[in-house]
mmCIF file of C-alpha atoms and ligand atoms in Angstrom:
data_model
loop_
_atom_site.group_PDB
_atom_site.id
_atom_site.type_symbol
_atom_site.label_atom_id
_atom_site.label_comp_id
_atom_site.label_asym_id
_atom_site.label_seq_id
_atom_site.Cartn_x
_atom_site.Cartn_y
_atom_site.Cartn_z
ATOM 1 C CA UNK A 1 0.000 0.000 0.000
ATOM 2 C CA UNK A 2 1.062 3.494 -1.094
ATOM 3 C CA UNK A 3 2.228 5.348 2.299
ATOM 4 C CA UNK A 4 -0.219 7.907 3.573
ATOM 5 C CA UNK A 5 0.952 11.523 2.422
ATOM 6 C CA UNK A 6 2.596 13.657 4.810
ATOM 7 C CA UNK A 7 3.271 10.406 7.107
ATOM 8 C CA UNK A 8 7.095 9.896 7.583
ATOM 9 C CA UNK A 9 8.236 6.055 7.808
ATOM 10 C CA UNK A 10 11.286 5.185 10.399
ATOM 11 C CA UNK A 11 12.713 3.432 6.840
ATOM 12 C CA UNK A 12 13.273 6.574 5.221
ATOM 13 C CA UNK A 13 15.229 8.069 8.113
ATOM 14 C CA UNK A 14 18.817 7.897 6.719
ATOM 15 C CA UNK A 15 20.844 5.572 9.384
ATOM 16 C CA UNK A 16 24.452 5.911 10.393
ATOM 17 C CA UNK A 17 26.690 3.740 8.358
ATOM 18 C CA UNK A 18 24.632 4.248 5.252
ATOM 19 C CA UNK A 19 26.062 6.904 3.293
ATOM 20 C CA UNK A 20 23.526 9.352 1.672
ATOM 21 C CA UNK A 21 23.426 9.533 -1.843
ATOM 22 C CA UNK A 22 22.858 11.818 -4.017
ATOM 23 C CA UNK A 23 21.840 15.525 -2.895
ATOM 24 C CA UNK A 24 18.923 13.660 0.094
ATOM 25 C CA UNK A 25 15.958 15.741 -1.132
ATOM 26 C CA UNK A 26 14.131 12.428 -2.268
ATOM 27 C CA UNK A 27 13.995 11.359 1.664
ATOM 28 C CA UNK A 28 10.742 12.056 3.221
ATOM 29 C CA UNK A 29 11.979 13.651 6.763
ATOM 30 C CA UNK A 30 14.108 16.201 4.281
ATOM 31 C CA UNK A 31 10.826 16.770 2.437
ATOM 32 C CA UNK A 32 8.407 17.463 5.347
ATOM 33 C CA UNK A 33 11.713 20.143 6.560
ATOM 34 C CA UNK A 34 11.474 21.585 3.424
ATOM 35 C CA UNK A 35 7.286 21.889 3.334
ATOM 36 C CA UNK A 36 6.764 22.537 6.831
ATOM 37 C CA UNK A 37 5.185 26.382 7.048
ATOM 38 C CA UNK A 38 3.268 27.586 9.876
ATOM 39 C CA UNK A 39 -0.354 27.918 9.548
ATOM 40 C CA UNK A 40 -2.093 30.463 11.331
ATOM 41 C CA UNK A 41 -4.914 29.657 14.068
ATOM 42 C CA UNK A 42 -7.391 31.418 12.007
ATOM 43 C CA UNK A 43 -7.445 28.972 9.329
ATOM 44 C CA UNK A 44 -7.539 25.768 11.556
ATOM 45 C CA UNK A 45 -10.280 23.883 12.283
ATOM 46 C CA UNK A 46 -11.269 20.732 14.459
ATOM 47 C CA UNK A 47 -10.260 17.633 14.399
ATOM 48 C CA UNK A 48 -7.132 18.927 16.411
ATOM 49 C CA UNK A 49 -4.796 15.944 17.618
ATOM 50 C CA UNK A 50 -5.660 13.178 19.158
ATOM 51 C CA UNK A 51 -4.377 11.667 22.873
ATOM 52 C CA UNK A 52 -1.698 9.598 21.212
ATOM 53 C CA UNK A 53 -0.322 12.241 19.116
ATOM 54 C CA UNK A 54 0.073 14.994 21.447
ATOM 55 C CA UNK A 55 1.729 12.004 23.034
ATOM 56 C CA UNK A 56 3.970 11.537 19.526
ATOM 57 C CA UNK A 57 4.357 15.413 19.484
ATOM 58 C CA UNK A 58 5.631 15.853 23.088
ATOM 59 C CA UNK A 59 7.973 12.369 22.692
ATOM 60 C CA UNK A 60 9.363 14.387 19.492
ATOM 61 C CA UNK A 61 9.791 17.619 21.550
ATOM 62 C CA UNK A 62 12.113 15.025 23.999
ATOM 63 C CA UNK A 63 14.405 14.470 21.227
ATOM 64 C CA UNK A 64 15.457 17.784 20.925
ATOM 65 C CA UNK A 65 19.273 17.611 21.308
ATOM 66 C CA UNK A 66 19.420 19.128 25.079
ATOM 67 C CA UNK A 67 23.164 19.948 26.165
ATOM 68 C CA UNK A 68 23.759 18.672 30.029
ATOM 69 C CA UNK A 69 20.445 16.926 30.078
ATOM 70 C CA UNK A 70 18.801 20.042 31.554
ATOM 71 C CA UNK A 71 15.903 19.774 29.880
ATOM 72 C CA UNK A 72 15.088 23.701 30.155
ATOM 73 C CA UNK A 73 11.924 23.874 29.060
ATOM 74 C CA UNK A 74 8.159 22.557 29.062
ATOM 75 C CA UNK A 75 4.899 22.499 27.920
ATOM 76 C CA UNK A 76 1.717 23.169 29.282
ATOM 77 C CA UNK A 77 -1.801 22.246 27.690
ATOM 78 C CA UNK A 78 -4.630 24.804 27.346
ATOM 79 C CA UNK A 79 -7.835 21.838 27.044
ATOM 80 C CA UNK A 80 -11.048 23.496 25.456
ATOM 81 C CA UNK A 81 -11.791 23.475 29.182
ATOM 82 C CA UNK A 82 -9.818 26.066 30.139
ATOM 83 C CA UNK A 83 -10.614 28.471 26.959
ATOM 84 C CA UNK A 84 -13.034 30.518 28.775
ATOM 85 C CA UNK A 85 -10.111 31.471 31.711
ATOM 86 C CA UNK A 86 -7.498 31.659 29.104
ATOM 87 C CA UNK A 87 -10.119 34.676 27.667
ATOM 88 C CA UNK A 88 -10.143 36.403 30.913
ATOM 89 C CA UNK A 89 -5.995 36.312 31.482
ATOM 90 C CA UNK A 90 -5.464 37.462 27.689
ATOM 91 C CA UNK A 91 -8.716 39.899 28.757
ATOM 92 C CA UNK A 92 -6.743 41.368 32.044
ATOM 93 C CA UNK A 93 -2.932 41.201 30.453
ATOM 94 C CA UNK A 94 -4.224 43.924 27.669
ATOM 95 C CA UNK A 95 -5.833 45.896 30.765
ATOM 96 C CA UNK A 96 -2.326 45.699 32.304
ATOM 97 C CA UNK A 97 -0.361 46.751 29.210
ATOM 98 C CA UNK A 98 -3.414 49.449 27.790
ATOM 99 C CA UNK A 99 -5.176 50.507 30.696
ATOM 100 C CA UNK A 100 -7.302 52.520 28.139
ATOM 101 C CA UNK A 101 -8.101 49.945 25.811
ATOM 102 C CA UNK A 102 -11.705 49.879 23.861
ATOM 103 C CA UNK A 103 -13.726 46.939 23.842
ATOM 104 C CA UNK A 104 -13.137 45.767 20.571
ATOM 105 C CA UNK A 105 -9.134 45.405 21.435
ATOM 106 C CA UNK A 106 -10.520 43.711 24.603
ATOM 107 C CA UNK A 107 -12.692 41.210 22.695
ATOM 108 C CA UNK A 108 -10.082 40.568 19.874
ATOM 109 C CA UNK A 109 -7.352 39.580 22.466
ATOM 110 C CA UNK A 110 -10.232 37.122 24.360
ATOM 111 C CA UNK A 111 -10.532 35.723 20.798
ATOM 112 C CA UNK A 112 -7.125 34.303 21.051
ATOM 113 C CA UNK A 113 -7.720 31.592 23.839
ATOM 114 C CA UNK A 114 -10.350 30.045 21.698
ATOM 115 C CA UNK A 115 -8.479 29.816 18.649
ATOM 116 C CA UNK A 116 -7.125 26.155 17.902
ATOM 117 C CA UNK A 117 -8.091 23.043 18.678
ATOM 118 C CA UNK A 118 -4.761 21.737 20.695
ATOM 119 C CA UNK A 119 -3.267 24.697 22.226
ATOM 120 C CA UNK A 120 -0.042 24.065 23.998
ATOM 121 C CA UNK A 121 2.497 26.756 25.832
ATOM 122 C CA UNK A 122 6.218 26.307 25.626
ATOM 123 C CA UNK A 123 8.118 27.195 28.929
ATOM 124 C CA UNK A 124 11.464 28.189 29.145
ATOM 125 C CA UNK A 125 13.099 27.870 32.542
ATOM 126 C CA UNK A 126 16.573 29.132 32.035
ATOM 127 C CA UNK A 127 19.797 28.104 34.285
ATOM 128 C CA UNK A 128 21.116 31.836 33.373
ATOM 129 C CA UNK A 129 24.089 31.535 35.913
ATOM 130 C CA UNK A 130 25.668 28.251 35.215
ATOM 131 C CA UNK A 131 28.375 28.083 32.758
ATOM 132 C CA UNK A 132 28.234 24.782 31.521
ATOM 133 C CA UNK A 133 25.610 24.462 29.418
ATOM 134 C CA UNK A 134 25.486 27.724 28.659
ATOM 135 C CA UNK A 135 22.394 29.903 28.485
ATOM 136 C CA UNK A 136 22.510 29.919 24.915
ATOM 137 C CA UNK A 137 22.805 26.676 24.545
ATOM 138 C CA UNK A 138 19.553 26.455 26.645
ATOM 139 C CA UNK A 139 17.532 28.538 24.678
ATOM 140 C CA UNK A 140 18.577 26.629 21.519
ATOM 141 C CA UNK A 141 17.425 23.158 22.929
ATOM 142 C CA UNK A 142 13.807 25.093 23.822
ATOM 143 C CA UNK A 143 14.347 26.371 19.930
ATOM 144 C CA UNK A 144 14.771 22.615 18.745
ATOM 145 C CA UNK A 145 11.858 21.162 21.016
ATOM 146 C CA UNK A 146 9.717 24.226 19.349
ATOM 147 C CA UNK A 147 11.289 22.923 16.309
ATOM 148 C CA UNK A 148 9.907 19.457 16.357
ATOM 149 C CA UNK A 149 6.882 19.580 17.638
ATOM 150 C CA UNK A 150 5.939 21.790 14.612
ATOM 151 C CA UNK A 151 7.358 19.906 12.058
ATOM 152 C CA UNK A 152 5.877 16.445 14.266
ATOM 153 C CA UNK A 153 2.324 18.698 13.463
ATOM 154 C CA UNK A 154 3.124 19.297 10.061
ATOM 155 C CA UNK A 155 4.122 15.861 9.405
ATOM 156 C CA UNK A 156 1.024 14.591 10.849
ATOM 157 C CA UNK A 157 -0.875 16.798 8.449
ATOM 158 C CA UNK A 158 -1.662 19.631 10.587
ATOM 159 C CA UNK A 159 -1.018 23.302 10.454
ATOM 160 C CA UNK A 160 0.824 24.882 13.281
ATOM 161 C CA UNK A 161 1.923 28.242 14.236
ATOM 162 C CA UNK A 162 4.302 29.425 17.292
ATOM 163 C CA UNK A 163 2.318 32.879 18.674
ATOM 164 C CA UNK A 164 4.290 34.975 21.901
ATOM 165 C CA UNK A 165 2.361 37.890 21.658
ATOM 166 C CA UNK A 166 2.589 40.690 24.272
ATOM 167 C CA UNK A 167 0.176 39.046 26.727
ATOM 168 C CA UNK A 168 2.668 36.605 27.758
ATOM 169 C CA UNK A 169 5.146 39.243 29.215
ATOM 170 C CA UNK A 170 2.588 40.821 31.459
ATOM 171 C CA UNK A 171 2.438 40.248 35.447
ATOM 172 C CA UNK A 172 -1.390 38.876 34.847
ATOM 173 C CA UNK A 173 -0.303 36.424 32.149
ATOM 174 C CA UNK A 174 2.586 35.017 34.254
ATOM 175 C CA UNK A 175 0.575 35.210 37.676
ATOM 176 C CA UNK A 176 -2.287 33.639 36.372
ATOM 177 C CA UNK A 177 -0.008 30.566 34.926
ATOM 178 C CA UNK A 178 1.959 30.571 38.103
ATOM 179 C CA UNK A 179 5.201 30.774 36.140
ATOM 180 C CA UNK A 180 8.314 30.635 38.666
ATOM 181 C CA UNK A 181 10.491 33.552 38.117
ATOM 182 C CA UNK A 182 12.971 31.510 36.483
ATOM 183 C CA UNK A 183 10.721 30.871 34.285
ATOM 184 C CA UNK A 184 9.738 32.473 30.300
ATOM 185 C CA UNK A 185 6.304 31.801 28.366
ATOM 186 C CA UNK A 186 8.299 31.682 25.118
ATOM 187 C CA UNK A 187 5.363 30.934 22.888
ATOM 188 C CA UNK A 188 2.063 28.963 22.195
ATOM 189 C CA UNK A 189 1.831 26.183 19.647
ATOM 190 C CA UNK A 190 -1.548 26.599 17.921
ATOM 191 C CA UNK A 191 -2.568 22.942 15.695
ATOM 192 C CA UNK A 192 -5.106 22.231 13.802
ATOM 193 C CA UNK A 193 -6.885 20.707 10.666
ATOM 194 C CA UNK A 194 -5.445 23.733 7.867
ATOM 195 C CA UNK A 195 -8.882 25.142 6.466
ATOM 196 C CA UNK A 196 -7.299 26.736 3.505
ATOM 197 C CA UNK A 197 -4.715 25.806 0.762
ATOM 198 C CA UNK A 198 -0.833 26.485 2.195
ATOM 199 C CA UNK A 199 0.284 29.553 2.018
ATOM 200 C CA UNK A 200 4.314 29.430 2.103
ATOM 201 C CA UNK A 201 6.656 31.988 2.962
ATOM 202 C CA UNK A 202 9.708 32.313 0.209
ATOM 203 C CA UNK A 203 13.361 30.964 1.983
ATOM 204 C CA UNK A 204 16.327 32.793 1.607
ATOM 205 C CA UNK A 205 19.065 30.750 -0.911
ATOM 206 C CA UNK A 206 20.938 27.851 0.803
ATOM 207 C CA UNK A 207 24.172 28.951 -0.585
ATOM 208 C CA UNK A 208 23.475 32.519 0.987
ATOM 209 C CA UNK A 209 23.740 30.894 4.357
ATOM 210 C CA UNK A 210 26.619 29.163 4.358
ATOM 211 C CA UNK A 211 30.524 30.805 4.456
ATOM 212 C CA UNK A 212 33.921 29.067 4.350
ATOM 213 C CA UNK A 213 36.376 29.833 7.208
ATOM 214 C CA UNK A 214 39.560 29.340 5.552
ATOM 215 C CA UNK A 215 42.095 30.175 8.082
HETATM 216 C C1 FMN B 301 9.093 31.730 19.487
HETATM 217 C C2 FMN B 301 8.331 32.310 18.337
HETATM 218 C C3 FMN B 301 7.284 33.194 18.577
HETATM 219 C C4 FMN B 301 6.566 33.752 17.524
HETATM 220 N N1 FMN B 301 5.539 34.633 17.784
HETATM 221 C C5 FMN B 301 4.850 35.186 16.759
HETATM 222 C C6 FMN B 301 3.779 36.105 17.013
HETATM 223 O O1 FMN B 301 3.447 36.407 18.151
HETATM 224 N N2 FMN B 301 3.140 36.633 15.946
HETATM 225 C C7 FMN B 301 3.486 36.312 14.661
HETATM 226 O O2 FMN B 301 2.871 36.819 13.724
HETATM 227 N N3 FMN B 301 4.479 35.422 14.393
HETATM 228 C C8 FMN B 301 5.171 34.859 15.406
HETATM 229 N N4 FMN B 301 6.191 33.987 15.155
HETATM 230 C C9 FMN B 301 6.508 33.646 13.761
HETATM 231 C C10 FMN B 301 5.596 32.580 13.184
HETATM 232 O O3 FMN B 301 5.395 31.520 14.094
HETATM 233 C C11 FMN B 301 6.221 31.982 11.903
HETATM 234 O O4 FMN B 301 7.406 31.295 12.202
HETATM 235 C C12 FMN B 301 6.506 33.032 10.877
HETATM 236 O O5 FMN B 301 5.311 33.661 10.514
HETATM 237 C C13 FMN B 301 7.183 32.442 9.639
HETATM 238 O O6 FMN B 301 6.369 31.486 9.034
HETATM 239 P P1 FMN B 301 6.975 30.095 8.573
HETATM 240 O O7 FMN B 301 7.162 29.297 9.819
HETATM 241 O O8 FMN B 301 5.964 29.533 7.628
HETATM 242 O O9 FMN B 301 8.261 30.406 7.872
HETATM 243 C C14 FMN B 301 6.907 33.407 16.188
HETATM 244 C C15 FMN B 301 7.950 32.498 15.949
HETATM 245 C C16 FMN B 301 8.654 31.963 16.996
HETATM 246 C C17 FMN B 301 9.771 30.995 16.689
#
């Protein structure tokens, strides 16, 4: 049977000891990098994930490559349950950053929490004093984890978008998801079923991003 499109299969994941050939593009994990493009909430719809794939997602998001074993970062869920609070934090962060804002800006920014069927939150909790791994290299695992899960989504034939936003920076937002103070609300991972034909952003040349050092 013809494999499902979009579905990667462990046999086209190039193994060590197997040289490549040729330039990889034919190899399905290359090809969902290559297609992956975020899709915004607005234009997904229900079904969003099921159990065992925000399961797959967050077992992708544990293969990020994580220097020191730190694991500096993690997710939180937002079920449909908790829409209608999510509302009233987004509601009261927007109070806290425009005191004078009119109730359409108050409205849109409730919007938000009830956009996307699986909403998830990625947390950053940064070791900013030790040396070893560094900070950056921190941040870059919670950059692969992002990473993954939205290419896991995209893979799995969903559209995803990361969304910060101002909201998460306020006192209300972080208070209300009782963030330590080590702690950052880096983004949200909206994913859902896309409701409209992709819409791709263009990608700078390959050969514009790579220099030789040559001593
Ligand atoms: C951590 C993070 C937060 C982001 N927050 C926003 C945001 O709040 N608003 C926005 O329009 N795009 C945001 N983006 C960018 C989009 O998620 C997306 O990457 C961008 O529109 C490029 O689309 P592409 O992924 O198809 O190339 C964010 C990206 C990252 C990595």
């Amino acid at each position: 049977m013809a494999p499902a499109k979009g579905v990667i299969h462990m046999s086209n994941i190039i193994h060590p000891f197997e040289a490549p050939a040729g330039d990889g593009m034919e190899n399905d994990v290359i090809e969902a990098i290559l297609t992956r493009h975020s899709v915004s909430p607005k234009r997904v719809a229900k079904p969003g994930p099921t159990r065992a794939q925000v399961k797959t997602l967050m077992a992708t998001a544990a293969a990020a490559p994580d220097h020191g074993k730190l694991r500096p970062w993690r997710f939180i869920e937002f079920p449909e349950s908790s829409r209608t609070a999510l509302a009233d934090v987004f509601e009261t962060a927007l109070r806290e950053r425009l005191p004078n804002a009119d109730s359409e800006a108050l409205s849109r920014a409730r919007d938000k929490a009830s956009r996307a069927p699986l909403l998830l939150g990625l947390v950053l909790r940064l070791n900013r004093t030790a040396d070893v791994p560094h900070v950056d290299d921190q941040l870059a695992s919670g950059g692969a984890a992002l990473q993954n899960v939205l290419l896991a989504a995209h893979a799995m034939g969903f559209g995803a978008r990361a969304l910060s936003g101002q909201a998460v920076r306020t006192q209300a937002f972080r208070n209300a998801l009782k963030l330590d103070d080590d702690e950052t609300f880096l983004c949200f991972i909206a994913i859902g079923t896309p409701t409209s034909a992709p819409r791709r952003n263009a990608r700078p040349a390959p050969e514009s991003l790579l220099s030789q050092w040559t001593g």
